[in-house]
Amino acid sequence: MRTFRKEYPLHIMLIPGVILTLIYSYGPMAGLVMAFQNFEPLSGFFKSEWVGWDNFTYVFHLPDFKQVFWNTILISIFKIVLFLLVPLILALLLNEVTKRWFSRLVQSTIFLPFFLSWTVLGGIVIEIFSLNGPVNSLLSFLGLKEIMFMLDNGWFRGIIIGSDVWKSMGYNMIVMLAAITGINGTLYEAAEVDGAGRWKQMLHITLPGMLPMLILLGVLSLGNILNAGFEQILIMYNPTVYEGADIIDTFVYRLGLFSQQFGPAAAVGLFKSVISLGLVSIAYYAAYKYNNYRIF
């Protein structure tokens, strides 16, 4: 009780955040009941027909669902790997730069796309890879055949992955640079006295020192393995590339809002949430068991 009296101002400060979380994060979870109903907006939750698992059976037997699920997994895996690998390489390279002004310039330049919304950045990417864009102009100048990047399933998937990495790598690089600055400098001095060069210092000091941060980012990323980038893909894709770029979120969007099939759309959303929860739990347990690392 004495501790509570001492810290009660902090608890009071939490109240607005808790209220907003309950309203906007936990309150909408009541709508998951639609996954088990033949939901009709005019009938509401209480009067709509209860159909049990029929919505799940219907969705899993749709001809497009397997392709949508595969697209989501494939795009997400590439994003997660590059989400860690590219910023890690950039952070290690910038850590070796001795000119502070050049390092700050590179950080600011790489970090800039993170501040742009996908509405803006998606338009830029579409213009760059359009038929009359700079990439095709360069191909034409080199005597090569122009490519319909935004209408080709193979190329479009790569553009989605690459543009997302381009947008997020600046933020992740800053996080990893912060992890590097937290490493005890005396370790580098001791390694230098023992004759270790920059390469060995990076392998045996920098990377092990960054490991907790890499594990944290990896665990958080694994929970988003079924979130392949709804806003990004919705802005950039078109019916021609549905086969290679349609993901679970865009599938739910079309199924629920365009086809007015609210029950099946809610069923897909619930299926996705359960899988994501399981992956986060497994990743968290593995991080704790094999590296003795806890997020909380």
PDB file of C-alpha atoms in Angstrom:
ATOM      1  CA  MET A   1       0.000   0.000   0.000  1.00  0.00           C
ATOM      2  CA  ARG A   2       2.893   2.327   0.754  1.00  0.00           C
ATOM      3  CA  THR A   3       4.331   1.675  -2.687  1.00  0.00           C
ATOM      4  CA  PHE A   4       0.954   2.290  -4.302  1.00  0.00           C
ATOM      5  CA  ARG A   5       0.571   5.624  -2.529  1.00  0.00           C
ATOM      6  CA  LYS A   6       4.008   6.603  -3.711  1.00  0.00           C
ATOM      7  CA  GLU A   7       3.329   5.656  -7.343  1.00  0.00           C
ATOM      8  CA  TYR A   8      -0.379   6.485  -7.686  1.00  0.00           C
ATOM      9  CA  PRO A   9       0.288   9.544  -9.946  1.00  0.00           C
ATOM     10  CA  LEU A  10       1.859   7.137 -12.450  1.00  0.00           C
ATOM     11  CA  HIS A  11      -1.195   4.865 -12.274  1.00  0.00           C
ATOM     12  CA  ILE A  12      -3.454   7.862 -12.878  1.00  0.00           C
ATOM     13  CA  MET A  13      -1.402   8.772 -15.950  1.00  0.00           C
ATOM     14  CA  LEU A  14      -2.039   5.282 -17.335  1.00  0.00           C
ATOM     15  CA  ILE A  15      -5.827   5.578 -17.131  1.00  0.00           C
ATOM     16  CA  PRO A  16      -6.395   7.406 -20.491  1.00  0.00           C
ATOM     17  CA  GLY A  17      -4.179   4.913 -22.313  1.00  0.00           C
ATOM     18  CA  VAL A  18      -5.916   1.952 -20.701  1.00  0.00           C
ATOM     19  CA  ILE A  19      -9.344   3.349 -21.625  1.00  0.00           C
ATOM     20  CA  LEU A  20      -8.323   3.904 -25.254  1.00  0.00           C
ATOM     21  CA  THR A  21      -6.845   0.398 -25.416  1.00  0.00           C
ATOM     22  CA  LEU A  22     -10.015  -1.148 -24.045  1.00  0.00           C
ATOM     23  CA  ILE A  23     -12.216   0.790 -26.483  1.00  0.00           C
ATOM     24  CA  TYR A  24     -10.193   0.459 -29.676  1.00  0.00           C
ATOM     25  CA  SER A  25      -8.224  -2.775 -29.145  1.00  0.00           C
ATOM     26  CA  TYR A  26     -10.329  -5.036 -26.947  1.00  0.00           C
ATOM     27  CA  GLY A  27     -13.810  -3.671 -27.673  1.00  0.00           C
ATOM     28  CA  PRO A  28     -13.773  -4.576 -31.398  1.00  0.00           C
ATOM     29  CA  MET A  29     -12.891  -8.177 -30.473  1.00  0.00           C
ATOM     30  CA  ALA A  30     -16.582  -8.683 -29.743  1.00  0.00           C
ATOM     31  CA  GLY A  31     -17.078  -8.548 -33.497  1.00  0.00           C
ATOM     32  CA  LEU A  32     -15.281 -11.892 -33.823  1.00  0.00           C
ATOM     33  CA  VAL A  33     -18.664 -13.495 -33.210  1.00  0.00           C
ATOM     34  CA  MET A  34     -19.366 -12.715 -36.888  1.00  0.00           C
ATOM     35  CA  ALA A  35     -16.967 -15.518 -37.801  1.00  0.00           C
ATOM     36  CA  PHE A  36     -19.558 -17.977 -36.497  1.00  0.00           C
ATOM     37  CA  GLN A  37     -22.653 -16.270 -37.887  1.00  0.00           C
ATOM     38  CA  ASN A  38     -24.363 -15.603 -41.179  1.00  0.00           C
ATOM     39  CA  PHE A  39     -24.050 -11.961 -40.221  1.00  0.00           C
ATOM     40  CA  GLU A  40     -26.618  -9.484 -41.487  1.00  0.00           C
ATOM     41  CA  PRO A  41     -26.000  -5.804 -40.620  1.00  0.00           C
ATOM     42  CA  LEU A  42     -29.725  -5.129 -40.124  1.00  0.00           C
ATOM     43  CA  SER A  43     -30.104  -8.084 -37.771  1.00  0.00           C
ATOM     44  CA  GLY A  44     -26.999  -7.343 -35.711  1.00  0.00           C
ATOM     45  CA  PHE A  45     -24.998  -9.733 -33.571  1.00  0.00           C
ATOM     46  CA  PHE A  46     -27.920 -11.013 -31.537  1.00  0.00           C
ATOM     47  CA  LYS A  47     -30.380 -11.845 -34.334  1.00  0.00           C
ATOM     48  CA  SER A  48     -28.032 -13.092 -37.073  1.00  0.00           C
ATOM     49  CA  GLU A  49     -28.167 -16.809 -37.792  1.00  0.00           C
ATOM     50  CA  TRP A  50     -25.577 -18.930 -35.965  1.00  0.00           C
ATOM     51  CA  VAL A  51     -23.712 -21.195 -38.431  1.00  0.00           C
ATOM     52  CA  GLY A  52     -20.830 -22.513 -36.307  1.00  0.00           C
ATOM     53  CA  TRP A  53     -17.759 -23.490 -38.356  1.00  0.00           C
ATOM     54  CA  ASP A  54     -19.470 -23.174 -41.744  1.00  0.00           C
ATOM     55  CA  ASN A  55     -17.724 -19.879 -42.555  1.00  0.00           C
ATOM     56  CA  PHE A  56     -14.317 -21.456 -41.994  1.00  0.00           C
ATOM     57  CA  THR A  57     -15.220 -24.457 -44.154  1.00  0.00           C
ATOM     58  CA  TYR A  58     -16.462 -22.146 -46.893  1.00  0.00           C
ATOM     59  CA  VAL A  59     -13.336 -19.966 -46.854  1.00  0.00           C
ATOM     60  CA  PHE A  60     -10.841 -22.841 -46.780  1.00  0.00           C
ATOM     61  CA  HIS A  61     -12.491 -24.364 -49.853  1.00  0.00           C
ATOM     62  CA  LEU A  62     -12.395 -21.171 -51.904  1.00  0.00           C
ATOM     63  CA  PRO A  63     -10.139 -21.689 -54.951  1.00  0.00           C
ATOM     64  CA  ASP A  64      -8.150 -18.498 -54.248  1.00  0.00           C
ATOM     65  CA  PHE A  65      -7.475 -19.065 -50.551  1.00  0.00           C
ATOM     66  CA  LYS A  66      -4.454 -21.375 -50.914  1.00  0.00           C
ATOM     67  CA  GLN A  67      -2.771 -18.979 -53.323  1.00  0.00           C
ATOM     68  CA  VAL A  68      -3.538 -16.013 -51.047  1.00  0.00           C
ATOM     69  CA  PHE A  69      -2.099 -17.832 -48.021  1.00  0.00           C
ATOM     70  CA  TRP A  70       1.037 -18.821 -49.960  1.00  0.00           C
ATOM     71  CA  ASN A  71       1.531 -15.254 -51.202  1.00  0.00           C
ATOM     72  CA  THR A  72       1.255 -13.938 -47.648  1.00  0.00           C
ATOM     73  CA  ILE A  73       3.808 -16.416 -46.267  1.00  0.00           C
ATOM     74  CA  LEU A  74       6.272 -15.920 -49.123  1.00  0.00           C
ATOM     75  CA  ILE A  75       6.181 -12.114 -49.100  1.00  0.00           C
ATOM     76  CA  SER A  76       6.361 -11.977 -45.303  1.00  0.00           C
ATOM     77  CA  ILE A  77       9.338 -14.342 -45.030  1.00  0.00           C
ATOM     78  CA  PHE A  78      11.366 -12.310 -47.516  1.00  0.00           C
ATOM     79  CA  LYS A  79      10.393  -9.086 -45.741  1.00  0.00           C
ATOM     80  CA  ILE A  80      11.352 -10.452 -42.307  1.00  0.00           C
ATOM     81  CA  VAL A  81      14.749 -11.754 -43.473  1.00  0.00           C
ATOM     82  CA  LEU A  82      15.632  -8.536 -45.266  1.00  0.00           C
ATOM     83  CA  PHE A  83      14.060  -6.524 -42.418  1.00  0.00           C
ATOM     84  CA  LEU A  84      16.926  -7.813 -40.226  1.00  0.00           C
ATOM     85  CA  LEU A  85      19.721  -8.414 -42.722  1.00  0.00           C
ATOM     86  CA  VAL A  86      19.824  -5.121 -44.661  1.00  0.00           C
ATOM     87  CA  PRO A  87      19.716  -2.766 -41.614  1.00  0.00           C
ATOM     88  CA  LEU A  88      22.289  -4.977 -39.861  1.00  0.00           C
ATOM     89  CA  ILE A  89      24.740  -4.652 -42.750  1.00  0.00           C
ATOM     90  CA  LEU A  90      24.138  -0.889 -42.976  1.00  0.00           C
ATOM     91  CA  ALA A  91      24.607  -0.448 -39.223  1.00  0.00           C
ATOM     92  CA  LEU A  92      27.864  -2.428 -39.232  1.00  0.00           C
ATOM     93  CA  LEU A  93      29.185  -0.423 -42.186  1.00  0.00           C
ATOM     94  CA  LEU A  94      28.241   2.934 -40.692  1.00  0.00           C
ATOM     95  CA  ASN A  95      29.817   1.931 -37.393  1.00  0.00           C
ATOM     96  CA  GLU A  96      33.156   1.739 -39.209  1.00  0.00           C
ATOM     97  CA  VAL A  97      32.859   5.252 -40.700  1.00  0.00           C
ATOM     98  CA  THR A  98      35.173   7.705 -38.946  1.00  0.00           C
ATOM     99  CA  LYS A  99      33.777  10.887 -40.520  1.00  0.00           C
ATOM    100  CA  ARG A 100      30.824  11.795 -38.286  1.00  0.00           C
ATOM    101  CA  TRP A 101      29.344  14.279 -40.783  1.00  0.00           C
ATOM    102  CA  PHE A 102      29.265  11.620 -43.497  1.00  0.00           C
ATOM    103  CA  SER A 103      27.706   9.098 -41.117  1.00  0.00           C
ATOM    104  CA  ARG A 104      24.959  11.559 -40.127  1.00  0.00           C
ATOM    105  CA  LEU A 105      24.316  12.424 -43.782  1.00  0.00           C
ATOM    106  CA  VAL A 106      23.908   8.756 -44.735  1.00  0.00           C
ATOM    107  CA  GLN A 107      21.661   8.081 -41.737  1.00  0.00           C
ATOM    108  CA  SER A 108      19.374  11.006 -42.592  1.00  0.00           C
ATOM    109  CA  THR A 109      19.203  10.019 -46.267  1.00  0.00           C
ATOM    110  CA  ILE A 110      18.353   6.388 -45.549  1.00  0.00           C
ATOM    111  CA  PHE A 111      15.913   7.320 -42.770  1.00  0.00           C
ATOM    112  CA  LEU A 112      13.902   9.769 -44.926  1.00  0.00           C
ATOM    113  CA  PRO A 113      11.579   7.218 -46.652  1.00  0.00           C
ATOM    114  CA  PHE A 114      10.367   6.035 -43.243  1.00  0.00           C
ATOM    115  CA  PHE A 115       8.556   9.360 -42.753  1.00  0.00           C
ATOM    116  CA  LEU A 116       6.614   9.010 -46.012  1.00  0.00           C
ATOM    117  CA  SER A 117       3.217   7.323 -46.010  1.00  0.00           C
ATOM    118  CA  TRP A 118       2.526   4.522 -48.462  1.00  0.00           C
ATOM    119  CA  THR A 119       0.138   6.846 -50.254  1.00  0.00           C
ATOM    120  CA  VAL A 120       3.114   9.003 -51.236  1.00  0.00           C
ATOM    121  CA  LEU A 121       5.751   6.310 -51.472  1.00  0.00           C
ATOM    122  CA  GLY A 122       3.468   3.965 -53.410  1.00  0.00           C
ATOM    123  CA  GLY A 123       2.875   6.661 -56.014  1.00  0.00           C
ATOM    124  CA  ILE A 124       6.631   7.221 -56.324  1.00  0.00           C
ATOM    125  CA  VAL A 125       7.303   3.504 -56.795  1.00  0.00           C
ATOM    126  CA  ILE A 126       4.526   3.192 -59.386  1.00  0.00           C
ATOM    127  CA  GLU A 127       5.975   6.116 -61.360  1.00  0.00           C
ATOM    128  CA  ILE A 128       9.518   4.720 -61.172  1.00  0.00           C
ATOM    129  CA  PHE A 129       8.499   1.318 -62.542  1.00  0.00           C
ATOM    130  CA  SER A 130       5.758   2.451 -64.933  1.00  0.00           C
ATOM    131  CA  LEU A 131       6.089   1.814 -68.665  1.00  0.00           C
ATOM    132  CA  ASN A 132       7.302   5.366 -69.225  1.00  0.00           C
ATOM    133  CA  GLY A 133       9.235   5.573 -65.966  1.00  0.00           C
ATOM    134  CA  PRO A 134      12.982   6.003 -65.447  1.00  0.00           C
ATOM    135  CA  VAL A 135      13.690   2.260 -65.114  1.00  0.00           C
ATOM    136  CA  ASN A 136      12.129   1.427 -68.489  1.00  0.00           C
ATOM    137  CA  SER A 137      13.720   4.529 -70.009  1.00  0.00           C
ATOM    138  CA  LEU A 138      17.108   3.201 -68.895  1.00  0.00           C
ATOM    139  CA  LEU A 139      16.323  -0.246 -70.324  1.00  0.00           C
ATOM    140  CA  SER A 140      15.308   1.352 -73.619  1.00  0.00           C
ATOM    141  CA  PHE A 141      18.509   3.435 -73.663  1.00  0.00           C
ATOM    142  CA  LEU A 142      20.562   0.264 -73.188  1.00  0.00           C
ATOM    143  CA  GLY A 143      18.746  -1.390 -76.071  1.00  0.00           C
ATOM    144  CA  LEU A 144      16.805  -3.798 -73.849  1.00  0.00           C
ATOM    145  CA  LYS A 145      13.120  -4.635 -74.015  1.00  0.00           C
ATOM    146  CA  GLU A 146      10.807  -2.619 -71.790  1.00  0.00           C
ATOM    147  CA  ILE A 147       9.102  -4.518 -68.958  1.00  0.00           C
ATOM    148  CA  MET A 148       5.583  -4.082 -67.588  1.00  0.00           C
ATOM    149  CA  PHE A 149       6.780  -4.252 -63.984  1.00  0.00           C
ATOM    150  CA  MET A 150       3.469  -3.324 -62.366  1.00  0.00           C
ATOM    151  CA  LEU A 151       1.508  -5.860 -64.430  1.00  0.00           C
ATOM    152  CA  ASP A 152       3.857  -8.843 -64.110  1.00  0.00           C
ATOM    153  CA  ASN A 153       3.323 -11.157 -61.124  1.00  0.00           C
ATOM    154  CA  GLY A 154       6.988 -12.078 -60.818  1.00  0.00           C
ATOM    155  CA  TRP A 155       8.354  -8.544 -60.943  1.00  0.00           C
ATOM    156  CA  PHE A 156       5.565  -7.018 -58.879  1.00  0.00           C
ATOM    157  CA  ARG A 157       6.203  -9.297 -55.903  1.00  0.00           C
ATOM    158  CA  GLY A 158       9.869  -8.276 -55.895  1.00  0.00           C
ATOM    159  CA  ILE A 159       8.912  -4.593 -56.080  1.00  0.00           C
ATOM    160  CA  ILE A 160       6.606  -5.023 -53.080  1.00  0.00           C
ATOM    161  CA  ILE A 161       9.366  -6.635 -51.012  1.00  0.00           C
ATOM    162  CA  GLY A 162      12.099  -4.238 -52.124  1.00  0.00           C
ATOM    163  CA  SER A 163      10.073  -1.066 -51.584  1.00  0.00           C
ATOM    164  CA  ASP A 164       9.050  -2.168 -48.076  1.00  0.00           C
ATOM    165  CA  VAL A 165      12.682  -2.840 -47.155  1.00  0.00           C
ATOM    166  CA  TRP A 166      13.648   0.544 -48.615  1.00  0.00           C
ATOM    167  CA  LYS A 167      11.039   2.272 -46.469  1.00  0.00           C
ATOM    168  CA  SER A 168      11.778   0.521 -43.165  1.00  0.00           C
ATOM    169  CA  MET A 169      15.541  -0.048 -43.290  1.00  0.00           C
ATOM    170  CA  GLY A 170      16.394   3.443 -42.011  1.00  0.00           C
ATOM    171  CA  TYR A 171      14.442   3.018 -38.779  1.00  0.00           C
ATOM    172  CA  ASN A 172      15.793  -0.469 -38.132  1.00  0.00           C
ATOM    173  CA  MET A 173      19.325   0.722 -38.882  1.00  0.00           C
ATOM    174  CA  ILE A 174      19.021   3.455 -36.219  1.00  0.00           C
ATOM    175  CA  VAL A 175      17.780   0.877 -33.699  1.00  0.00           C
ATOM    176  CA  MET A 176      20.762  -1.362 -34.423  1.00  0.00           C
ATOM    177  CA  LEU A 177      23.208   1.545 -34.249  1.00  0.00           C
ATOM    178  CA  ALA A 178      21.773   2.336 -30.826  1.00  0.00           C
ATOM    179  CA  ALA A 179      22.434  -1.277 -29.822  1.00  0.00           C
ATOM    180  CA  ILE A 180      26.044  -0.931 -30.990  1.00  0.00           C
ATOM    181  CA  THR A 181      26.589   2.238 -28.959  1.00  0.00           C
ATOM    182  CA  GLY A 182      25.433   0.348 -25.863  1.00  0.00           C
ATOM    183  CA  ILE A 183      28.346  -2.101 -26.116  1.00  0.00           C
ATOM    184  CA  ASN A 184      31.095  -1.520 -23.545  1.00  0.00           C
ATOM    185  CA  GLY A 185      33.971   0.302 -25.261  1.00  0.00           C
ATOM    186  CA  THR A 186      36.588  -1.355 -23.068  1.00  0.00           C
ATOM    187  CA  LEU A 187      35.885  -4.629 -24.852  1.00  0.00           C
ATOM    188  CA  TYR A 188      37.152  -3.108 -28.116  1.00  0.00           C
ATOM    189  CA  GLU A 189      40.214  -1.703 -26.349  1.00  0.00           C
ATOM    190  CA  ALA A 190      41.030  -5.088 -24.841  1.00  0.00           C
ATOM    191  CA  ALA A 191      40.532  -6.814 -28.193  1.00  0.00           C
ATOM    192  CA  GLU A 192      42.805  -4.291 -29.902  1.00  0.00           C
ATOM    193  CA  VAL A 193      45.514  -4.882 -27.307  1.00  0.00           C
ATOM    194  CA  ASP A 194      45.232  -8.612 -27.988  1.00  0.00           C
ATOM    195  CA  GLY A 195      45.794  -7.948 -31.683  1.00  0.00           C
ATOM    196  CA  ALA A 196      42.239  -8.342 -32.977  1.00  0.00           C
ATOM    197  CA  GLY A 197      41.508  -6.379 -36.122  1.00  0.00           C
ATOM    198  CA  ARG A 198      38.250  -4.620 -37.026  1.00  0.00           C
ATOM    199  CA  TRP A 199      36.842  -7.762 -38.642  1.00  0.00           C
ATOM    200  CA  LYS A 200      37.416  -9.950 -35.556  1.00  0.00           C
ATOM    201  CA  GLN A 201      36.124  -7.199 -33.276  1.00  0.00           C
ATOM    202  CA  MET A 202      32.925  -7.114 -35.292  1.00  0.00           C
ATOM    203  CA  LEU A 203      32.526 -10.908 -35.196  1.00  0.00           C
ATOM    204  CA  HIS A 204      33.347 -11.430 -31.530  1.00  0.00           C
ATOM    205  CA  ILE A 205      32.175  -8.191 -29.881  1.00  0.00           C
ATOM    206  CA  THR A 206      29.767  -6.183 -32.037  1.00  0.00           C
ATOM    207  CA  LEU A 207      27.545  -9.006 -33.289  1.00  0.00           C
ATOM    208  CA  PRO A 208      27.270 -10.794 -29.890  1.00  0.00           C
ATOM    209  CA  GLY A 209      26.530  -7.423 -28.269  1.00  0.00           C
ATOM    210  CA  MET A 210      23.744  -6.803 -30.768  1.00  0.00           C
ATOM    211  CA  LEU A 211      22.254 -10.273 -30.336  1.00  0.00           C
ATOM    212  CA  PRO A 212      19.568  -9.307 -27.755  1.00  0.00           C
ATOM    213  CA  MET A 213      18.283  -6.558 -30.060  1.00  0.00           C
ATOM    214  CA  LEU A 214      18.305  -8.886 -33.074  1.00  0.00           C
ATOM    215  CA  ILE A 215      16.349 -11.481 -31.084  1.00  0.00           C
ATOM    216  CA  LEU A 216      13.820  -8.858 -30.020  1.00  0.00           C
ATOM    217  CA  LEU A 217      13.309  -7.632 -33.585  1.00  0.00           C
ATOM    218  CA  GLY A 218      13.096 -11.212 -34.834  1.00  0.00           C
ATOM    219  CA  VAL A 219      10.470 -12.175 -32.245  1.00  0.00           C
ATOM    220  CA  LEU A 220       8.364  -9.107 -33.016  1.00  0.00           C
ATOM    221  CA  SER A 221       8.730  -9.735 -36.752  1.00  0.00           C
ATOM    222  CA  LEU A 222       7.647 -13.353 -36.478  1.00  0.00           C
ATOM    223  CA  GLY A 223       4.333 -12.238 -35.022  1.00  0.00           C
ATOM    224  CA  ASN A 224       3.733 -10.240 -38.195  1.00  0.00           C
ATOM    225  CA  ILE A 225       4.491 -13.087 -40.574  1.00  0.00           C
ATOM    226  CA  LEU A 226       0.880 -13.014 -41.804  1.00  0.00           C
ATOM    227  CA  ASN A 227       0.930  -9.203 -42.128  1.00  0.00           C
ATOM    228  CA  ALA A 228       2.526  -8.817 -45.529  1.00  0.00           C
ATOM    229  CA  GLY A 229       1.701  -5.105 -45.843  1.00  0.00           C
ATOM    230  CA  PHE A 230      -1.994  -4.372 -46.396  1.00  0.00           C
ATOM    231  CA  GLU A 231      -1.721  -0.623 -47.031  1.00  0.00           C
ATOM    232  CA  GLN A 232       1.277  -0.978 -49.332  1.00  0.00           C
ATOM    233  CA  ILE A 233      -0.234  -3.707 -51.509  1.00  0.00           C
ATOM    234  CA  LEU A 234      -3.719  -2.152 -51.568  1.00  0.00           C
ATOM    235  CA  ILE A 235      -2.277   1.063 -52.991  1.00  0.00           C
ATOM    236  CA  MET A 236       0.074  -0.522 -55.513  1.00  0.00           C
ATOM    237  CA  TYR A 237      -1.583  -3.685 -56.811  1.00  0.00           C
ATOM    238  CA  ASN A 238      -4.248  -4.250 -59.477  1.00  0.00           C
ATOM    239  CA  PRO A 239      -6.378  -7.213 -60.648  1.00  0.00           C
ATOM    240  CA  THR A 240      -3.662  -8.299 -63.097  1.00  0.00           C
ATOM    241  CA  VAL A 241      -1.274  -9.218 -60.273  1.00  0.00           C
ATOM    242  CA  TYR A 242      -3.770 -10.758 -57.836  1.00  0.00           C
ATOM    243  CA  GLU A 243      -2.212 -14.178 -58.413  1.00  0.00           C
ATOM    244  CA  GLY A 244       1.218 -13.128 -57.119  1.00  0.00           C
ATOM    245  CA  ALA A 245       0.426 -10.254 -54.741  1.00  0.00           C
ATOM    246  CA  ASP A 246      -2.997 -10.875 -53.188  1.00  0.00           C
ATOM    247  CA  ILE A 247      -2.523 -11.464 -49.435  1.00  0.00           C
ATOM    248  CA  ILE A 248      -4.833 -12.366 -46.560  1.00  0.00           C
ATOM    249  CA  ASP A 249      -5.576  -8.747 -45.605  1.00  0.00           C
ATOM    250  CA  THR A 250      -6.492  -7.643 -49.133  1.00  0.00           C
ATOM    251  CA  PHE A 251      -8.478 -10.862 -49.568  1.00  0.00           C
ATOM    252  CA  VAL A 252     -10.475 -10.061 -46.405  1.00  0.00           C
ATOM    253  CA  TYR A 253     -10.941  -6.478 -47.607  1.00  0.00           C
ATOM    254  CA  ARG A 254     -12.472  -7.588 -50.901  1.00  0.00           C
ATOM    255  CA  LEU A 255     -14.438 -10.435 -49.334  1.00  0.00           C
ATOM    256  CA  GLY A 256     -15.980  -8.282 -46.610  1.00  0.00           C
ATOM    257  CA  LEU A 257     -16.459  -4.852 -48.171  1.00  0.00           C
ATOM    258  CA  PHE A 258     -16.900  -5.645 -51.857  1.00  0.00           C
ATOM    259  CA  SER A 259     -18.696  -9.005 -51.667  1.00  0.00           C
ATOM    260  CA  GLN A 260     -20.552  -8.190 -48.418  1.00  0.00           C
ATOM    261  CA  GLN A 261     -19.592 -11.601 -46.987  1.00  0.00           C
ATOM    262  CA  PHE A 262     -18.956 -10.380 -43.456  1.00  0.00           C
ATOM    263  CA  GLY A 263     -18.988 -13.802 -41.779  1.00  0.00           C
ATOM    264  CA  PRO A 264     -16.351 -15.435 -44.017  1.00  0.00           C
ATOM    265  CA  ALA A 265     -14.217 -12.280 -43.861  1.00  0.00           C
ATOM    266  CA  ALA A 266     -14.300 -12.353 -40.048  1.00  0.00           C
ATOM    267  CA  ALA A 267     -13.432 -16.073 -40.144  1.00  0.00           C
ATOM    268  CA  VAL A 268     -10.286 -15.390 -42.190  1.00  0.00           C
ATOM    269  CA  GLY A 269      -9.311 -12.569 -39.830  1.00  0.00           C
ATOM    270  CA  LEU A 270      -9.734 -14.813 -36.779  1.00  0.00           C
ATOM    271  CA  PHE A 271      -7.745 -17.597 -38.436  1.00  0.00           C
ATOM    272  CA  LYS A 272      -4.912 -15.155 -39.118  1.00  0.00           C
ATOM    273  CA  SER A 273      -4.926 -13.817 -35.547  1.00  0.00           C
ATOM    274  CA  VAL A 274      -4.763 -17.283 -33.982  1.00  0.00           C
ATOM    275  CA  ILE A 275      -1.816 -18.305 -36.183  1.00  0.00           C
ATOM    276  CA  SER A 276       0.024 -15.045 -35.383  1.00  0.00           C
ATOM    277  CA  LEU A 277      -0.523 -15.536 -31.635  1.00  0.00           C
ATOM    278  CA  GLY A 278       0.884 -19.042 -31.846  1.00  0.00           C
ATOM    279  CA  LEU A 279       3.975 -17.889 -33.755  1.00  0.00           C
ATOM    280  CA  VAL A 280       4.681 -15.078 -31.284  1.00  0.00           C
ATOM    281  CA  SER A 281       4.353 -17.515 -28.364  1.00  0.00           C
ATOM    282  CA  ILE A 282       6.724 -20.028 -29.973  1.00  0.00           C
ATOM    283  CA  ALA A 283       9.300 -17.352 -30.838  1.00  0.00           C
ATOM    284  CA  TYR A 284       9.146 -15.865 -27.340  1.00  0.00           C
ATOM    285  CA  TYR A 285       9.575 -19.271 -25.711  1.00  0.00           C
ATOM    286  CA  ALA A 286      12.509 -20.143 -27.998  1.00  0.00           C
ATOM    287  CA  ALA A 287      14.230 -16.823 -27.238  1.00  0.00           C
ATOM    288  CA  TYR A 288      13.863 -17.430 -23.508  1.00  0.00           C
ATOM    289  CA  LYS A 289      14.894 -21.094 -23.561  1.00  0.00           C
ATOM    290  CA  TYR A 290      17.883 -20.955 -25.900  1.00  0.00           C
ATOM    291  CA  ASN A 291      19.208 -17.457 -25.199  1.00  0.00           C
ATOM    292  CA  ASN A 292      17.768 -16.722 -21.739  1.00  0.00           C
ATOM    293  CA  TYR A 293      16.278 -13.511 -23.157  1.00  0.00           C
ATOM    294  CA  ARG A 294      12.985 -12.069 -21.979  1.00  0.00           C
ATOM    295  CA  ILE A 295      11.076  -9.162 -23.480  1.00  0.00           C
ATOM    296  CA  PHE A 296       9.081  -8.632 -20.284  1.00  0.00           C
TER     297      PHE A 296
END
